[in-house]
Amino acid sequence: MLIDRVSPSNRTRAMGLVWPDALRIRGSVIRITFPAVFLLTGYGVGIAFLIRKYEYLALPVTILTPVAVVLSLLLVFRTNSAYDRFWEGRKIWQDLKVNSRNMIRNTWCGVVEKSIEDSVQKRQALKNVAAFMISIKHYIRGEDGLDYADYDGLLSPEFRMQVLARRSAHNYGSINGAHNSPNRGQSSSELRIQQQQSNEGWERTVEVPFPSLLLYEIQKFVEYLMDNGVVHGQLYVNMLSTVNAMGTLLGGCERIISTPIPMAYHIHLHHSLYLYLLVLPWALGSMGLAKTIILQFIISFMMIGIDAISREIQNPFGYDANDLDLDAFCEAMLVELNYALNHHAPKALEVVENTLTNNMDRGKNSSDGTDTASCT
């Protein structure tokens, strides 16, 4: 699984050619920033013509130097805050993958299967762990409900019915056509992006999140193991700690998605940024029309671009090119699950297999005795 989509050589391949990353469009903020940059550049051209006619209106360039320093500090703080959220989200999902792997491995290798019920519970618990990661992906994107292709084959019919009944009784999920966008069918990525962006800063307090319901099921299985004596005490403690860690990581995702940048800081930053860019042509106009156009364009693109980058990465769980590839994390967990389910567990149905073998032997002996008696 390749998470880092930027090549180490700072080059990318497109249309059969290798291009430097400086010429890339996808993943950049060019499309976001260009409308404002062009408007400010056009405004600068108008101011340059005005100053050419009325030179006394020009401001000294040095007057904007301390303002530029303060604005740079504001932008740096904004970008660092956004990247901290992005990096924390990356660490959370890596820890989530590690804990889920440990849970699958400990369950598959350490749980003794003494009956058919133990075997069924064990395999469903593994699927619930993988479904837990997938459910977090949908939950933090504001996608409620179970109508997603990546849930297929993971959730038991009984659990689906339980969730649907709970939703019917308690309005679980608040599903409606204008807000929900399942990955099946014809829903567009633009609608999902708008939906994800509209959920930034939410905090749900009405219903229990679907990932938490899956955690209940996983912990019920861990308690089932202890009550039926199919796991030793230390492994039970380790599995319970892993379940609690998974719940903590779910809370970490909720903390990122439900904590927006303070509105006062956001507004003041934009006031300062655009006031600076509106005053800038009055200082550049005395340099001439060509220099004013070039410098106004470059400075506007740089500063607005930095602000746009911070807005792009402050919520790393969406569908943008700069967001974390959550589908890749979930795919890695499905690979782990398939490996476990397609390999013989060390403690798989030992008692049951011996019982079946003995029954088959008795059946053969009785069959042979009947045949011999009839021949006799």
Coordinates of C-alpha atoms in Angstrom, one line a residue:
M1 CA 0.0 0.0 0.0
L2 CA 1.5 3.3 -1.1
I3 CA 0.2 6.1 1.1
D4 CA 2.7 8.8 0.0
R5 CA 1.5 9.8 -3.5
V6 CA 4.4 12.2 -4.1
S7 CA 7.4 10.7 -5.8
P8 CA 10.8 11.0 -4.0
S9 CA 12.3 12.6 -7.2
N10 CA 9.6 15.4 -7.2
R11 CA 8.4 14.2 -10.6
T12 CA 5.2 12.7 -11.8
R13 CA 4.2 10.9 -14.9
A14 CA 1.3 12.1 -17.1
M15 CA 0.4 11.7 -20.8
G16 CA 3.4 9.5 -21.3
L17 CA 5.8 12.2 -20.0
V18 CA 7.6 12.8 -16.8
W19 CA 6.8 16.2 -15.3
P20 CA 8.2 18.0 -12.3
D21 CA 5.8 18.5 -9.4
A22 CA 6.0 22.2 -9.9
L23 CA 3.9 21.7 -13.1
R24 CA 1.2 19.5 -11.5
I25 CA -2.4 20.8 -11.3
R26 CA -4.1 17.9 -9.5
G27 CA -3.4 18.1 -5.8
S28 CA -2.4 21.8 -5.9
V29 CA -4.4 24.8 -4.8
I30 CA -4.2 26.5 -8.2
R31 CA -7.9 26.1 -9.1
I32 CA -9.0 27.3 -5.7
T33 CA -6.8 30.4 -5.6
F34 CA -6.8 31.6 -9.2
P35 CA -10.2 33.5 -9.1
A36 CA -9.1 35.6 -6.1
V37 CA -5.5 36.0 -7.5
F38 CA -6.8 37.2 -10.9
L39 CA -9.2 39.7 -9.2
L40 CA -6.5 41.1 -7.1
T41 CA -4.1 41.3 -10.0
G42 CA -6.7 43.2 -12.1
Y43 CA -7.3 45.5 -9.1
G44 CA -3.5 46.1 -9.0
V45 CA -3.4 47.0 -12.6
G46 CA -6.1 49.6 -12.1
I47 CA -4.2 51.0 -9.1
A48 CA -1.0 51.1 -11.2
F49 CA -2.8 53.2 -13.9
L50 CA -4.1 55.5 -11.2
I51 CA -0.7 56.0 -9.6
R52 CA 0.8 56.6 -13.1
K53 CA -1.5 59.6 -13.4
Y54 CA -1.4 60.7 -9.7
E55 CA 2.0 59.9 -8.4
Y56 CA 1.4 61.5 -5.1
L57 CA -1.0 58.6 -4.2
A58 CA 1.8 56.1 -4.1
L59 CA 2.9 54.7 -0.7
P60 CA 6.5 53.9 0.2
V61 CA 7.3 50.2 -0.1
T62 CA 9.0 50.0 3.3
I63 CA 5.7 50.8 5.1
L64 CA 4.4 47.4 4.3
T65 CA 7.4 45.5 5.6
P66 CA 6.3 45.1 9.2
V67 CA 2.8 44.3 8.1
A68 CA 4.2 41.5 5.9
V69 CA 6.1 40.1 8.8
V70 CA 3.0 40.0 11.1
L71 CA 0.9 38.5 8.3
S72 CA 3.5 35.9 7.7
L73 CA 3.5 34.9 11.3
L74 CA -0.3 34.5 11.2
L75 CA -0.1 32.4 8.1
V76 CA 2.6 30.2 9.6
F77 CA 0.5 29.6 12.7
R78 CA -2.5 28.8 10.6
T79 CA -0.6 26.3 8.4
N80 CA 1.1 24.7 11.4
S81 CA -2.2 24.2 13.2
A82 CA -3.8 22.6 10.1
Y83 CA -0.8 20.3 9.5
D84 CA -0.9 19.2 13.2
R85 CA -4.4 18.1 12.6
F86 CA -3.4 16.3 9.4
W87 CA -0.4 14.6 11.0
E88 CA -2.5 13.6 14.1
G89 CA -5.1 12.0 11.8
R90 CA -2.3 10.1 10.0
K91 CA -0.9 8.8 13.3
I92 CA -4.4 7.8 14.5
W93 CA -5.2 5.8 11.4
Q94 CA -1.8 4.1 11.5
D95 CA -2.4 3.2 15.2
L96 CA -5.9 2.0 14.3
K97 CA -4.5 -0.3 11.6
V98 CA -1.9 -1.7 14.0
N99 CA -4.4 -2.3 16.8
S100 CA -6.9 -3.9 14.4
R101 CA -4.1 -6.2 13.1
N102 CA -3.2 -7.2 16.6
M103 CA -6.8 -7.9 17.4
I104 CA -7.3 -10.1 14.4
R105 CA -4.0 -12.0 15.0
N106 CA -4.6 -12.5 18.7
T107 CA -8.1 -13.7 18.1
W108 CA -7.2 -16.0 15.2
C109 CA -4.2 -17.6 16.9
G110 CA -5.0 -17.5 20.6
V111 CA -8.7 -18.4 20.8
V112 CA -9.5 -22.1 21.3
E113 CA -12.5 -23.3 19.3
K114 CA -14.2 -25.9 21.5
S115 CA -17.5 -25.9 19.5
I116 CA -19.2 -24.8 16.4
E117 CA -20.5 -21.7 18.2
D118 CA -17.0 -20.7 19.2
S119 CA -15.9 -21.0 15.5
V120 CA -18.8 -18.9 14.3
Q121 CA -18.3 -16.3 17.0
K122 CA -14.5 -16.1 16.3
R123 CA -14.9 -15.6 12.5
Q124 CA -17.6 -13.0 12.9
A125 CA -15.5 -11.1 15.5
L126 CA -12.7 -10.9 12.9
K127 CA -15.1 -9.4 10.4
N128 CA -16.4 -6.9 13.0
V129 CA -12.8 -5.6 13.5
A130 CA -12.5 -4.9 9.8
A131 CA -16.0 -3.4 9.7
F132 CA -15.0 -1.2 12.6
M133 CA -12.3 0.5 10.5
I134 CA -14.6 0.9 7.6
S135 CA -17.3 2.3 9.8
I136 CA -15.0 5.0 11.1
K137 CA -14.2 6.0 7.6
H138 CA -17.8 6.6 6.8
Y139 CA -18.7 8.1 10.2
I140 CA -16.1 10.8 10.1
R141 CA -17.2 11.7 6.5
G142 CA -20.8 12.1 7.7
E143 CA -22.0 9.0 5.8
D144 CA -24.6 7.3 7.8
G145 CA -26.3 4.0 7.1
L146 CA -25.3 0.5 6.0
D147 CA -25.8 0.9 2.2
Y148 CA -22.1 0.7 1.3
A149 CA -20.4 -1.9 -0.7
D150 CA -17.5 -2.2 1.6
Y151 CA -19.8 -3.6 4.4
D152 CA -20.8 -6.5 2.2
G153 CA -19.9 -9.9 3.8
L154 CA -18.7 -8.3 7.1
L155 CA -21.8 -7.6 9.1
S156 CA -24.0 -10.4 10.3
P157 CA -27.7 -10.4 9.4
E158 CA -28.6 -10.3 13.1
F159 CA -26.5 -7.2 13.7
R160 CA -27.9 -5.5 10.6
M161 CA -31.4 -6.1 11.9
Q162 CA -30.5 -4.8 15.3
V163 CA -29.0 -1.6 13.9
L164 CA -32.0 -1.1 11.6
A165 CA -34.4 -1.6 14.5
R166 CA -32.5 0.8 16.6
R167 CA -32.5 3.4 13.8
S168 CA -36.2 3.0 13.4
A169 CA -36.8 3.4 17.1
H170 CA -34.3 6.2 17.8
N171 CA -33.9 7.9 14.4
Y172 CA -30.4 6.4 14.0
G173 CA -28.3 7.9 11.2
S174 CA -30.8 10.6 10.2
I175 CA -30.6 9.2 6.6
N176 CA -32.1 11.3 3.9
G177 CA -31.4 11.6 0.2
A178 CA -30.0 15.1 0.3
H179 CA -27.4 14.4 3.0
N180 CA -26.4 10.7 2.5
S181 CA -24.3 9.5 -0.4
P182 CA -23.6 5.8 -0.5
N183 CA -20.6 4.5 -2.5
R184 CA -23.0 2.4 -4.5
G185 CA -24.6 3.7 -7.6
Q186 CA -24.5 7.1 -9.2
S187 CA -23.7 9.6 -6.4
S188 CA -21.1 12.0 -7.5
S189 CA -17.8 12.7 -5.7
E190 CA -18.6 16.4 -5.6
L191 CA -21.7 15.8 -3.5
R192 CA -19.7 13.7 -1.1
I193 CA -17.0 16.4 -0.8
Q194 CA -19.7 19.0 -0.1
Q195 CA -21.2 16.7 2.5
Q196 CA -17.9 16.1 4.2
Q197 CA -17.0 19.8 4.2
S198 CA -20.4 20.7 5.7
N199 CA -19.8 18.3 8.6
E200 CA -16.6 20.0 9.7
G201 CA -16.9 21.0 13.3
W202 CA -19.9 18.8 14.1
E203 CA -20.4 17.0 17.3
R204 CA -23.1 14.3 17.4
T205 CA -24.9 13.8 20.7
V206 CA -28.2 12.2 19.7
E207 CA -27.4 8.6 18.8
V208 CA -24.6 6.2 19.5
P209 CA -22.2 6.2 16.6
F210 CA -22.2 3.1 14.4
P211 CA -18.4 2.4 15.1
S212 CA -19.3 2.4 18.9
L213 CA -22.0 -0.2 18.2
L214 CA -19.4 -2.4 16.6
L215 CA -17.0 -1.9 19.5
Y216 CA -19.9 -3.2 21.8
E217 CA -20.1 -6.3 19.6
I218 CA -16.3 -6.8 19.7
Q219 CA -16.1 -6.4 23.5
K220 CA -19.1 -8.8 23.9
F221 CA -17.1 -11.3 22.0
V222 CA -14.1 -10.8 24.3
E223 CA -16.3 -11.3 27.3
Y224 CA -17.8 -14.4 25.7
L225 CA -14.3 -15.8 25.4
M226 CA -13.5 -15.3 29.1
D227 CA -16.9 -16.6 30.2
N228 CA -16.5 -19.8 28.2
G229 CA -12.8 -20.4 29.1
V230 CA -11.6 -20.4 25.5
V231 CA -8.8 -17.9 26.1
H232 CA -6.3 -17.5 28.9
G233 CA -6.3 -14.6 31.3
Q234 CA -3.4 -12.6 29.9
L235 CA -4.6 -12.8 26.4
Y236 CA -8.1 -11.6 27.6
V237 CA -6.4 -8.6 29.3
N238 CA -4.5 -7.8 26.1
M239 CA -7.6 -8.1 23.9
L240 CA -9.6 -5.9 26.3
S241 CA -6.8 -3.3 26.2
T242 CA -6.8 -3.4 22.4
V243 CA -10.6 -2.8 22.3
N244 CA -10.2 0.2 24.6
A245 CA -7.3 1.6 22.5
M246 CA -9.6 1.3 19.4
G247 CA -12.2 3.3 21.2
T248 CA -9.6 5.9 22.1
L249 CA -8.6 6.2 18.5
L250 CA -12.2 6.6 17.4
G251 CA -12.4 9.5 19.9
G252 CA -9.2 11.0 18.4
C253 CA -10.9 11.1 14.9
E254 CA -14.0 12.7 16.5
R255 CA -11.7 15.3 18.2
I256 CA -10.2 16.3 14.9
I257 CA -13.4 16.4 12.9
S258 CA -15.4 18.2 15.6
T259 CA -12.8 20.9 16.5
P260 CA -12.8 23.7 13.9
I261 CA -10.4 26.5 13.7
P262 CA -11.6 29.3 16.0
M263 CA -13.9 31.6 14.0
A264 CA -12.3 34.8 15.4
Y265 CA -8.9 33.7 14.3
H266 CA -10.2 32.6 10.9
I267 CA -12.0 35.9 10.2
H268 CA -9.1 38.1 11.5
L269 CA -6.6 36.2 9.3
H270 CA -8.7 36.8 6.2
H271 CA -9.3 40.4 7.1
S272 CA -5.5 40.9 7.5
L273 CA -4.6 38.9 4.4
Y274 CA -6.9 40.7 2.0
L275 CA -6.3 44.2 3.5
Y276 CA -2.6 43.7 2.9
L277 CA -3.2 42.5 -0.7
L278 CA -5.5 45.5 -1.3
V279 CA -3.0 48.0 0.0
L280 CA 0.0 46.3 -1.7
P281 CA -0.6 47.8 -5.3
W282 CA -0.4 51.3 -3.8
A283 CA 3.2 50.6 -2.8
L284 CA 4.0 48.7 -6.0
G285 CA 2.4 51.2 -8.4
S286 CA 5.4 53.5 -8.4
M287 CA 7.6 50.7 -9.8
G288 CA 5.7 50.7 -13.1
L289 CA 2.9 48.8 -14.7
A290 CA 4.8 45.6 -15.6
K291 CA 6.4 45.2 -12.2
T292 CA 3.1 45.9 -10.4
I293 CA 1.3 43.2 -12.4
I294 CA 4.1 40.6 -11.8
L295 CA 4.6 41.3 -8.1
Q296 CA 0.9 41.6 -7.3
F297 CA 0.2 38.2 -9.0
I298 CA 3.1 36.4 -7.4
I299 CA 2.6 37.7 -3.9
S300 CA -1.2 37.2 -4.1
F301 CA -0.7 33.6 -5.3
M302 CA 1.8 32.8 -2.6
M303 CA -0.2 34.2 0.4
I304 CA -3.7 33.1 -0.8
G305 CA -2.2 29.7 -1.7
I306 CA -0.7 29.2 1.8
D307 CA -4.2 29.9 3.3
A308 CA -5.8 27.6 0.8
I309 CA -3.4 24.8 1.7
S310 CA -4.2 25.1 5.4
R311 CA -7.9 24.8 4.6
E312 CA -7.2 21.8 2.4
I313 CA -5.3 19.8 5.1
Q314 CA -7.1 20.8 8.3
N315 CA -9.7 18.0 7.7
P316 CA -7.7 15.0 6.4
F317 CA -10.6 12.6 6.2
G318 CA -12.4 13.7 3.0
Y319 CA -12.1 13.0 -0.7
D320 CA -9.7 15.7 -1.8
A321 CA -6.3 14.7 -3.4
N322 CA -4.5 16.0 -0.3
D323 CA -6.6 14.0 2.2
L324 CA -5.5 10.7 3.7
D325 CA -6.2 7.7 1.6
L326 CA -8.6 6.0 4.1
D327 CA -9.7 3.5 1.5
A328 CA -6.1 2.2 1.3
F329 CA -6.0 1.7 5.1
C330 CA -9.3 -0.2 4.9
E331 CA -8.1 -2.3 2.0
A332 CA -5.0 -3.3 4.0
M333 CA -7.2 -4.5 6.8
L334 CA -9.4 -6.5 4.4
V335 CA -6.2 -8.2 3.1
E336 CA -5.2 -9.0 6.7
L337 CA -8.7 -10.4 7.3
N338 CA -8.7 -12.6 4.2
Y339 CA -5.3 -14.0 5.1
A340 CA -6.5 -15.0 8.5
L341 CA -9.8 -16.6 7.3
N342 CA -8.1 -18.5 4.5
H343 CA -5.4 -20.1 6.8
H344 CA -5.9 -22.8 9.3
A345 CA -6.0 -21.4 12.9
P346 CA -3.6 -23.1 15.4
K347 CA -6.5 -23.9 17.8
A348 CA -9.3 -24.4 15.3
L349 CA -12.1 -26.8 16.5
E350 CA -9.8 -29.4 18.0
V351 CA -12.5 -31.1 20.1
V352 CA -15.1 -30.9 17.4
E353 CA -12.7 -32.3 14.7
N354 CA -11.8 -35.2 17.0
T355 CA -15.5 -35.9 17.6
L356 CA -16.3 -35.8 14.0
T357 CA -13.4 -38.1 13.2
N358 CA -14.6 -40.6 15.9
N359 CA -18.1 -40.5 14.6
M360 CA -16.9 -41.2 11.1
D361 CA -14.8 -44.1 12.3
R362 CA -17.8 -45.6 14.2
G363 CA -20.0 -45.1 11.2
K364 CA -17.5 -47.1 9.0
N365 CA -17.2 -49.8 11.6
S366 CA -20.9 -50.2 12.0
S367 CA -21.3 -50.2 8.2
D368 CA -18.6 -52.9 7.9
G369 CA -20.3 -55.0 10.6
T370 CA -23.6 -54.8 8.9
D371 CA -22.2 -55.8 5.6
T372 CA -20.3 -58.7 7.2
A373 CA -23.4 -59.9 9.1
S374 CA -25.5 -59.8 6.0
C375 CA -22.8 -61.8 4.1
T376 CA -22.7 -64.3 6.9

